[in-house]
Amino acid sequence: MAEVDPKDTTIKSYTVRHHRFDQETNHFRWFDIKSFDNEKEMLQLINLIELEIERRNSAGEGHHKEQVAGSIYDPEWAKENKGWTAYEEMK
């Protein structure tokens, strides 16, 4: 997989995000898992995580708040919109 630095704002990146329980803060929050340089690899990882969530839910080990999503950062959009961070939520 072509992983990229999610903090690199010079390239278009596709980030997999996982909403899960954080034991440090004792609540659910979003975690950025990995960022890629293409949508296909992001969607492959999303599908793997979704399967794992479904497996845990079927076994009675999951939580209804847990979910996975993808975010797209596009530097061209950010430039055209005067520096706003451009994230498009998708699943």
PDB file of C-alpha atoms in Angstrom:
ATOM      1  CA  MET A   1       0.000   0.000   0.000  1.00  0.00           C
ATOM      2  CA  ALA A   2       1.258   3.473  -0.872  1.00  0.00           C
ATOM      3  CA  GLU A   3       1.093   5.123   2.523  1.00  0.00           C
ATOM      4  CA  VAL A   4       1.646   8.879   2.774  1.00  0.00           C
ATOM      5  CA  ASP A   5       2.146  11.340   5.609  1.00  0.00           C
ATOM      6  CA  PRO A   6      -1.318  12.632   6.585  1.00  0.00           C
ATOM      7  CA  LYS A   7       0.247  15.974   7.576  1.00  0.00           C
ATOM      8  CA  ASP A   8       1.666  16.586   4.091  1.00  0.00           C
ATOM      9  CA  THR A   9      -0.619  19.316   2.763  1.00  0.00           C
ATOM     10  CA  THR A  10       1.076  19.418  -0.650  1.00  0.00           C
ATOM     11  CA  ILE A  11      -0.522  16.202  -1.915  1.00  0.00           C
ATOM     12  CA  LYS A  12      -4.014  14.799  -2.245  1.00  0.00           C
ATOM     13  CA  SER A  13      -4.428  12.149   0.432  1.00  0.00           C
ATOM     14  CA  TYR A  14      -7.034   9.584   1.414  1.00  0.00           C
ATOM     15  CA  THR A  15      -7.233   8.861   5.147  1.00  0.00           C
ATOM     16  CA  VAL A  16      -8.964   5.969   6.888  1.00  0.00           C
ATOM     17  CA  ARG A  17     -10.594   7.039  10.164  1.00  0.00           C
ATOM     18  CA  HIS A  18     -11.932   4.723  12.862  1.00  0.00           C
ATOM     19  CA  HIS A  19     -14.457   5.816  15.475  1.00  0.00           C
ATOM     20  CA  ARG A  20     -13.785   3.640  18.502  1.00  0.00           C
ATOM     21  CA  PHE A  21     -13.472   3.662  22.273  1.00  0.00           C
ATOM     22  CA  ASP A  22     -10.381   5.414  23.652  1.00  0.00           C
ATOM     23  CA  GLN A  23      -9.397   4.008  27.041  1.00  0.00           C
ATOM     24  CA  GLU A  24      -7.181   7.027  27.803  1.00  0.00           C
ATOM     25  CA  THR A  25     -10.066   9.496  27.566  1.00  0.00           C
ATOM     26  CA  ASN A  26     -12.801   6.993  28.464  1.00  0.00           C
ATOM     27  CA  HIS A  27     -15.010   7.907  25.477  1.00  0.00           C
ATOM     28  CA  PHE A  28     -15.436   7.252  21.765  1.00  0.00           C
ATOM     29  CA  ARG A  29     -13.423   9.375  19.351  1.00  0.00           C
ATOM     30  CA  TRP A  30     -12.056   9.350  15.799  1.00  0.00           C
ATOM     31  CA  PHE A  31      -8.585   7.906  15.179  1.00  0.00           C
ATOM     32  CA  ASP A  32      -6.728   8.466  11.908  1.00  0.00           C
ATOM     33  CA  ILE A  33      -5.460   4.986  10.964  1.00  0.00           C
ATOM     34  CA  LYS A  34      -3.536   5.381   7.676  1.00  0.00           C
ATOM     35  CA  SER A  35      -3.318   7.781   4.752  1.00  0.00           C
ATOM     36  CA  PHE A  36      -2.803   6.761   1.131  1.00  0.00           C
ATOM     37  CA  ASP A  37      -2.109   8.445  -2.181  1.00  0.00           C
ATOM     38  CA  ASN A  38      -5.109   6.806  -3.851  1.00  0.00           C
ATOM     39  CA  GLU A  39      -8.746   6.105  -3.114  1.00  0.00           C
ATOM     40  CA  LYS A  40      -8.619   2.397  -3.994  1.00  0.00           C
ATOM     41  CA  GLU A  41      -6.250   1.546  -1.129  1.00  0.00           C
ATOM     42  CA  MET A  42      -8.260   3.651   1.305  1.00  0.00           C
ATOM     43  CA  LEU A  43     -11.437   1.772   0.356  1.00  0.00           C
ATOM     44  CA  GLN A  44      -9.687  -1.612   0.697  1.00  0.00           C
ATOM     45  CA  LEU A  45      -8.670  -0.808   4.278  1.00  0.00           C
ATOM     46  CA  ILE A  46     -12.133   0.561   5.071  1.00  0.00           C
ATOM     47  CA  ASN A  47     -13.640  -2.718   3.863  1.00  0.00           C
ATOM     48  CA  LEU A  48     -11.263  -4.767   6.044  1.00  0.00           C
ATOM     49  CA  ILE A  49     -12.112  -2.726   9.132  1.00  0.00           C
ATOM     50  CA  GLU A  50     -15.847  -2.931   8.354  1.00  0.00           C
ATOM     51  CA  LEU A  51     -15.591  -6.724   8.171  1.00  0.00           C
ATOM     52  CA  GLU A  52     -13.841  -6.808  11.552  1.00  0.00           C
ATOM     53  CA  ILE A  53     -16.500  -4.537  13.095  1.00  0.00           C
ATOM     54  CA  GLU A  54     -19.255  -6.783  11.675  1.00  0.00           C
ATOM     55  CA  ARG A  55     -17.495  -9.886  13.017  1.00  0.00           C
ATOM     56  CA  ARG A  56     -17.264  -8.388  16.518  1.00  0.00           C
ATOM     57  CA  ASN A  57     -20.899  -7.241  16.367  1.00  0.00           C
ATOM     58  CA  SER A  58     -22.020 -10.739  15.345  1.00  0.00           C
ATOM     59  CA  ALA A  59     -20.081 -12.194  18.273  1.00  0.00           C
ATOM     60  CA  GLY A  60     -21.685  -9.706  20.672  1.00  0.00           C
ATOM     61  CA  GLU A  61     -18.327  -7.987  21.262  1.00  0.00           C
ATOM     62  CA  GLY A  62     -18.952  -4.799  19.286  1.00  0.00           C
ATOM     63  CA  HIS A  63     -20.453  -1.432  20.110  1.00  0.00           C
ATOM     64  CA  HIS A  64     -23.064   0.430  18.052  1.00  0.00           C
ATOM     65  CA  LYS A  65     -20.954   3.626  18.102  1.00  0.00           C
ATOM     66  CA  GLU A  66     -17.975   2.019  16.370  1.00  0.00           C
ATOM     67  CA  GLN A  67     -17.625   2.900  12.692  1.00  0.00           C
ATOM     68  CA  VAL A  68     -15.077   3.517   9.940  1.00  0.00           C
ATOM     69  CA  ALA A  69     -14.914   6.284   7.324  1.00  0.00           C
ATOM     70  CA  GLY A  70     -12.594   7.867   4.817  1.00  0.00           C
ATOM     71  CA  SER A  71     -11.493  11.483   4.482  1.00  0.00           C
ATOM     72  CA  ILE A  72     -10.051  13.072   1.368  1.00  0.00           C
ATOM     73  CA  TYR A  73      -7.693  16.032   1.629  1.00  0.00           C
ATOM     74  CA  ASP A  74      -7.257  17.997  -1.601  1.00  0.00           C
ATOM     75  CA  PRO A  75      -4.645  20.806  -1.593  1.00  0.00           C
ATOM     76  CA  GLU A  76      -6.164  22.343  -4.745  1.00  0.00           C
ATOM     77  CA  TRP A  77      -9.507  22.728  -3.003  1.00  0.00           C
ATOM     78  CA  ALA A  78      -7.776  24.247   0.026  1.00  0.00           C
ATOM     79  CA  LYS A  79      -5.904  26.719  -2.191  1.00  0.00           C
ATOM     80  CA  GLU A  80      -9.055  27.731  -4.046  1.00  0.00           C
ATOM     81  CA  ASN A  81     -10.906  28.198  -0.761  1.00  0.00           C
ATOM     82  CA  LYS A  82      -8.282  30.401   0.895  1.00  0.00           C
ATOM     83  CA  GLY A  83      -6.614  27.815   3.099  1.00  0.00           C
ATOM     84  CA  TRP A  84      -9.628  26.032   4.480  1.00  0.00           C
ATOM     85  CA  THR A  85      -8.948  22.400   5.233  1.00  0.00           C
ATOM     86  CA  ALA A  86     -10.706  20.327   2.592  1.00  0.00           C
ATOM     87  CA  TYR A  87     -12.086  17.078   3.935  1.00  0.00           C
ATOM     88  CA  GLU A  88     -14.798  15.150   2.198  1.00  0.00           C
ATOM     89  CA  GLU A  89     -16.332  12.432   4.366  1.00  0.00           C
ATOM     90  CA  MET A  90     -17.124   9.257   2.533  1.00  0.00           C
ATOM     91  CA  LYS A  91     -17.856   5.664   3.249  1.00  0.00           C
TER      92      LYS A  91
END
